[in-house]
Short mmCIF file of C-alpha atoms and ligand atoms in Angstrom, two decimals:
data_model
loop_
_atom_site.label_atom_id
_atom_site.label_comp_id
_atom_site.label_asym_id
_atom_site.label_seq_id
_atom_site.Cartn_x
_atom_site.Cartn_y
_atom_site.Cartn_z
CA MET A 270 119.73 145.06 94.89
CA ALA A 271 117.65 142.26 95.11
CA GLY A 272 120.73 140.09 94.27
CA THR A 273 121.99 140.59 97.59
CA GLU A 274 119.09 138.73 98.97
CA LYS A 275 119.88 134.84 99.31
CA GLU A 276 117.68 133.25 97.12
CA LYS A 277 115.14 130.73 98.72
CA VAL A 278 115.73 126.94 98.02
CA PRO A 279 112.52 125.73 96.82
CA VAL A 280 111.44 122.49 99.17
CA LEU A 281 110.67 120.52 95.76
CA ARG A 282 111.87 121.16 92.60
CA ALA A 283 111.10 118.48 89.36
CA GLN A 284 112.79 119.34 86.35
CA ASN A 285 111.67 117.65 83.28
CA LEU A 286 110.84 114.80 84.95
CA GLY A 287 108.96 111.79 83.02
CA ILE A 288 108.68 107.99 82.75
CA GLN A 289 107.78 105.73 80.12
CA PHE A 290 105.60 102.39 80.63
CA GLY A 291 106.45 100.22 77.54
CA GLY A 292 105.05 102.94 74.59
CA LEU A 293 103.29 104.44 77.61
CA LYS A 294 104.61 108.06 78.79
CA ALA A 295 102.94 108.01 81.78
CA VAL A 296 104.52 111.24 83.12
CA ASP A 297 106.22 113.77 80.33
CA SER A 298 108.83 117.07 81.28
CA PHE A 299 107.03 117.09 84.59
CA ASN A 300 108.14 120.72 86.06
CA MET A 301 106.95 121.90 89.40
CA GLU A 302 108.50 124.22 92.12
CA ILE A 303 106.95 124.22 95.86
CA GLY A 304 108.30 126.60 98.29
CA GLU A 305 108.27 126.47 102.14
CA SER A 306 104.68 126.29 103.47
CA GLU A 307 102.89 126.24 99.92
CA LEU A 308 100.09 124.34 99.37
CA VAL A 309 99.71 123.09 95.69
CA GLY A 310 97.02 120.89 93.95
CA LEU A 311 97.68 118.55 91.16
CA ILE A 312 94.84 117.43 89.24
CA GLY A 313 93.68 116.32 86.21
CA PRO A 314 91.44 113.13 84.63
CA ASN A 315 92.11 109.62 85.81
CA GLY A 316 94.96 108.32 84.06
CA ALA A 317 96.69 111.55 83.66
CA GLY A 318 99.63 110.70 85.95
CA LYS A 319 98.65 112.08 89.06
CA THR A 320 99.97 109.03 91.33
CA THR A 321 103.11 108.26 89.00
CA VAL A 322 104.28 111.88 90.22
CA PHE A 323 104.30 111.16 93.49
CA ASN A 324 105.47 107.71 92.94
CA LEU A 325 108.76 109.12 91.26
CA ILE A 326 109.15 111.73 93.94
CA THR A 327 109.12 108.94 96.43
CA GLY A 328 111.63 106.93 94.50
CA VAL A 329 108.89 103.99 93.88
CA TYR A 330 109.43 104.43 89.93
CA LYS A 331 112.90 105.68 88.67
CA PRO A 332 112.43 108.50 86.37
CA THR A 333 113.26 107.59 82.81
CA GLU A 334 113.98 111.40 82.24
CA GLY A 335 114.54 114.34 84.43
CA SER A 336 115.51 115.06 88.00
CA PHE A 337 114.28 116.37 91.02
CA TYR A 338 115.37 117.88 94.08
CA LEU A 339 114.43 118.19 97.84
CA ASN A 340 115.47 121.55 99.83
CA GLY A 341 118.42 121.69 96.67
CA GLU A 342 119.60 118.18 97.17
CA CYS A 343 119.25 115.75 93.94
CA MET A 344 117.25 112.85 95.02
CA ASN A 345 117.77 110.92 91.59
CA GLY A 346 118.43 107.27 92.36
CA LYS A 347 117.88 107.30 96.04
CA LYS A 348 115.54 104.88 97.75
CA THR A 349 112.34 105.63 98.98
CA HIS A 350 113.90 105.27 102.91
CA GLN A 351 116.38 108.05 101.87
CA ILE A 352 113.58 110.17 100.47
CA VAL A 353 111.48 109.68 103.52
CA GLN A 354 114.57 110.74 105.93
CA ALA A 355 115.02 113.77 103.58
CA GLY A 356 111.71 114.92 104.28
CA ILE A 357 108.81 113.48 102.22
CA ALA A 358 106.08 111.76 103.39
CA ARG A 359 102.98 110.60 101.82
CA THR A 360 99.53 109.14 102.15
CA PHE A 361 98.17 106.80 99.76
CA GLN A 362 94.93 106.51 96.99
CA ASN A 363 94.51 103.25 98.59
CA ILE A 364 94.45 103.45 102.37
CA ARG A 365 97.96 101.77 103.66
CA LEU A 366 97.67 100.88 107.39
CA PHE A 367 98.51 97.95 109.75
CA LYS A 368 94.42 96.98 109.86
CA LYS A 369 95.34 94.68 112.76
CA MET A 370 97.29 96.97 114.79
CA SER A 371 95.70 99.65 117.41
CA VAL A 372 95.24 103.18 116.09
CA ILE A 373 98.21 104.39 118.34
CA ASP A 374 100.57 101.79 117.47
CA ASN A 375 99.96 102.53 113.65
CA VAL A 376 101.63 105.92 114.08
CA LYS A 377 104.08 104.89 116.95
CA ALA A 378 105.27 102.08 114.03
CA ALA A 379 105.77 105.23 111.73
CA MET A 380 108.10 106.77 114.49
CA GLN A 381 110.27 104.41 115.01
CA GLN A 382 113.20 105.71 113.13
CA ASP A 383 113.12 108.50 115.90
CA LEU A 384 114.30 105.79 118.62
CA THR A 385 117.58 106.14 120.44
CA TYR A 386 117.69 102.67 122.14
CA LYS A 387 119.13 99.96 120.91
CA LEU A 388 117.78 96.10 120.55
CA PRO A 389 119.20 94.84 123.99
CA HIS A 390 117.23 97.73 125.73
CA ALA A 391 113.99 96.31 124.04
CA ILE A 392 114.48 92.90 125.02
CA LEU A 393 115.64 93.51 128.23
CA ARG A 394 113.22 96.26 129.05
CA THR A 395 115.66 98.79 130.46
CA PRO A 396 114.69 101.97 132.02
CA LEU A 397 115.86 103.76 128.63
CA TYR A 398 113.54 101.56 126.68
CA TRP A 399 110.16 102.66 128.73
CA ARG A 400 111.42 106.29 128.69
CA GLU A 401 111.51 106.11 125.09
CA GLU A 402 108.42 104.26 124.88
CA GLU A 403 106.44 106.85 126.83
CA LYS A 404 108.24 109.83 124.84
CA LEU A 405 106.75 108.24 121.54
CA THR A 406 103.25 107.12 122.94
CA GLU A 407 102.80 110.98 124.34
CA ARG A 408 103.76 112.26 120.78
CA ALA A 409 101.64 109.95 118.75
CA ARG A 410 98.73 110.91 121.01
CA GLU A 411 99.37 114.50 120.06
CA LEU A 412 99.56 113.60 116.49
CA LEU A 413 96.34 111.68 116.94
CA ASP A 414 94.92 114.68 118.52
CA ILE A 415 95.71 116.98 115.27
CA VAL A 416 93.91 114.69 112.88
CA HIS A 417 90.98 114.47 115.49
CA LEU A 418 91.14 110.91 116.35
CA SER A 419 91.84 111.31 120.03
CA GLY A 420 89.73 108.67 121.83
CA LYS A 421 90.35 106.23 119.02
CA GLU A 422 93.93 105.16 120.18
CA ASP A 423 92.99 101.40 121.17
CA TYR A 424 90.62 100.75 118.41
CA ASP A 425 91.87 98.18 115.47
CA ALA A 426 92.57 100.61 112.55
CA ALA A 427 90.24 98.19 110.27
CA ASN A 428 87.27 99.07 112.58
CA LEU A 429 87.66 102.69 111.94
CA PRO A 430 85.31 104.47 109.63
CA TYR A 431 86.64 105.29 105.90
CA GLY A 432 86.94 108.81 106.43
CA GLN A 433 89.13 108.12 109.88
CA GLN A 434 91.41 105.73 108.52
CA ARG A 435 92.57 108.55 105.89
CA ARG A 436 93.00 110.72 108.86
CA LEU A 437 95.02 108.30 110.45
CA GLU A 438 97.06 107.84 107.66
CA ILE A 439 98.29 111.56 107.67
CA ALA A 440 98.84 111.08 111.28
CA ARG A 441 101.14 108.38 110.21
CA ALA A 442 102.47 110.62 107.45
CA LEU A 443 103.40 113.66 110.31
CA ALA A 444 105.20 110.96 112.14
CA THR A 445 108.26 111.38 110.09
CA ASP A 446 109.17 114.47 110.44
CA MET A 447 108.51 115.51 107.21
CA LYS A 448 108.99 119.04 104.98
CA LEU A 449 106.72 118.02 102.00
CA LEU A 450 103.57 116.26 102.59
CA LEU A 451 102.22 114.42 99.67
CA LEU A 452 98.19 113.57 99.89
CA ASP A 453 96.93 111.27 97.30
CA GLU A 454 92.74 111.96 97.33
CA PRO A 455 92.77 112.29 100.92
CA ALA A 456 89.01 113.07 100.44
CA ALA A 457 87.93 110.24 98.59
CA GLY A 458 85.11 108.58 99.84
CA MET A 459 84.20 111.40 102.34
CA ASN A 460 81.05 113.28 102.61
CA PRO A 461 80.88 117.01 102.83
CA THR A 462 81.06 117.35 106.67
CA GLU A 463 84.12 115.07 106.57
CA THR A 464 85.75 116.76 103.86
CA GLU A 465 85.36 120.19 105.45
CA GLU A 466 86.74 118.84 108.67
CA LEU A 467 89.98 117.44 106.56
CA LEU A 468 90.35 120.88 104.98
CA GLU A 469 90.78 122.29 108.45
CA ILE A 470 93.22 119.56 109.36
CA ILE A 471 95.07 120.30 106.16
CA ASN A 472 95.33 124.08 106.82
CA TYR A 473 96.28 123.57 110.59
CA ILE A 474 99.05 120.81 109.53
CA ARG A 475 100.67 123.32 106.97
CA ASP A 476 100.60 126.34 109.71
CA GLN A 477 101.33 124.32 112.81
CA PHE A 478 104.38 122.17 111.13
CA LYS A 479 105.40 124.93 108.67
CA ILE A 480 105.54 122.33 106.09
CA SER A 481 104.83 122.61 102.25
CA VAL A 482 101.81 120.30 100.71
CA LEU A 483 101.37 118.72 97.35
CA LEU A 484 97.74 117.44 97.05
CA ILE A 485 96.04 115.26 94.54
CA GLU A 486 92.21 115.62 94.62
CA HIS A 487 89.19 115.04 92.56
CA ASP A 488 87.10 117.35 94.82
CA MET A 489 87.18 120.51 93.35
CA SER A 490 85.34 122.54 96.01
CA LEU A 491 88.26 121.28 98.44
CA VAL A 492 91.25 121.88 95.62
CA MET A 493 89.53 125.59 94.87
CA LYS A 494 89.43 126.59 98.67
CA ILE A 495 92.64 125.20 99.94
CA CYS A 496 95.26 125.50 97.22
CA GLN A 497 97.40 128.52 96.44
CA ARG A 498 98.46 126.99 93.24
CA ILE A 499 97.22 124.25 90.93
CA GLN A 500 99.00 122.21 88.07
CA VAL A 501 96.91 120.17 85.92
CA LEU A 502 97.74 116.89 83.94
CA ASP A 503 96.50 115.52 81.03
CA PHE A 504 97.82 112.37 79.45
CA GLY A 505 101.12 112.84 81.52
CA THR A 506 101.66 116.34 80.54
CA THR A 507 101.27 119.77 82.04
CA ILE A 508 98.30 121.59 80.37
CA ALA A 509 97.96 124.66 82.65
CA SER A 510 99.14 125.58 86.19
CA GLY A 511 97.97 129.06 87.97
CA THR A 512 95.77 130.11 90.75
CA PRO A 513 92.47 128.68 91.32
CA GLU A 514 90.93 131.14 89.59
CA GLU A 515 93.15 130.92 86.48
CA ILE A 516 92.92 127.15 86.58
CA ALA A 517 89.06 127.54 86.89
CA ASN A 518 88.23 129.74 84.00
CA ASN A 519 90.96 128.18 81.60
CA PRO A 520 89.36 126.59 78.41
CA LYS A 521 91.82 124.10 78.24
CA VAL A 522 91.29 122.64 81.60
CA ILE A 523 87.42 122.91 81.30
CA GLU A 524 87.70 120.90 77.97
CA ALA A 525 90.10 118.23 79.44
CA TYR A 526 88.71 117.73 82.98
CA LEU A 527 86.50 120.32 84.80
CA GLY A 528 83.94 120.50 81.89
CA LYS A 529 83.78 116.57 81.79
CA GLU A 530 80.53 114.88 83.14
CA ASP A 531 82.87 112.58 85.08
CA GLU A 532 81.60 111.23 87.64
CA GLU A 533 85.28 111.40 89.40
CA VAL A 534 85.09 115.71 89.44
CA GLN A 535 83.06 116.70 92.42
CA ALA A 536 82.35 120.23 91.78
CA ASN A 537 79.76 120.53 94.26
CA ALA A 538 80.94 118.34 97.27
N1 LIG B 102 103.37 100.51 87.06
C1 LIG B 102 102.94 100.82 85.90
N2 LIG B 102 103.37 100.07 84.73
C2 LIG B 102 102.12 100.37 83.68
N3 LIG B 102 101.51 101.46 83.51
C3 LIG B 102 101.39 102.29 84.48
C4 LIG B 102 102.17 101.69 85.99
N4 LIG B 102 101.31 102.50 86.96
C5 LIG B 102 100.70 103.40 86.12
N5 LIG B 102 100.70 103.44 84.64
C6 LIG B 102 99.88 104.01 83.86
O1 LIG B 102 100.16 105.42 83.74
C7 LIG B 102 99.21 106.34 83.63
C8 LIG B 102 99.01 107.23 84.99
O2 LIG B 102 98.32 106.37 85.89
P1 LIG B 102 98.29 107.49 87.41
O3 LIG B 102 98.22 106.08 88.42
O4 LIG B 102 99.56 108.15 87.47
O5 LIG B 102 96.96 108.17 87.09
P2 LIG B 102 96.31 108.94 88.32
O6 LIG B 102 96.36 110.31 87.36
O7 LIG B 102 96.70 109.03 89.51
O8 LIG B 102 94.66 108.47 87.91
P3 LIG B 102 93.80 108.53 88.74
O9 LIG B 102 92.81 109.92 89.14
O10 LIG B 102 92.62 107.43 88.48
O11 LIG B 102 94.27 107.87 89.84
C9 LIG B 102 97.99 105.07 83.50
O12 LIG B 102 97.69 105.34 82.04
C10 LIG B 102 98.38 104.00 84.39
O13 LIG B 102 97.56 102.61 83.64
MG1 LIG B 103 95.88 108.56 91.25
#
């Protein structure tokens, strides 16, 4: 009987999660489960509450209702750094990088939590310090290779074109050993060729690292191609969830989002 099989704990489980800002329910009764290696899309019109969901499950905002779990562990009330340690990493709708730092140092800065040496080793530049530094540099180079930024290690982050800055943010997220990667509009501002490259990178990362991905994106060609399931938010409420085909043909979704002449919905990109 199936009862003898141990049920798999989802990587993320959000249960009736909600938050209110003043009179506005930005997210209301949000439910979602993401399994291992699953790629799930979160879509909806501007202001629907998508980024707020990311802020809730990364501890930036405290939910006013509901709870969420990472690998079965309740994360309510945890601080962002504790949630990062438990295995969530994200990129931001507005790119956040150390603009004046080199590309490789941006990735290394995200890995600092892995260091085993203590401050005196760094000050005295002991052999342990150099060994650790070498390991970090090598790992950072591998991650930059994955996001197709080899050869750009010594550029200042600010001097990279926009699409490459977005890929650098992904390398920084990968540096944290996460189980769940949250991507907030990674294709924003990218041309179709860059978007295609991004699609390959996301698929590669998921297969290679066996991680789960939750993707917010207005580029429907990307979402429909890459996601196994999609959930649609409108005014903070889930109005539909299902396969890309189900979502593309759902009258409610067409009415609220896909059918709109909204310049943010990029159906043909
Ligand atoms: N800190 C805050 N204080 C007050 N209102 C907020 C706050 N953060 C978000 N909101 C409001 O919550 C709603 C949802 O915003 P959110 O940024 O989550 O939308 P979104 O779906 O990510 O939109 P977009 O596609 O434009 O990025 C909006 O009405 C927004 O103004
Ligand atoms: Mg947003």
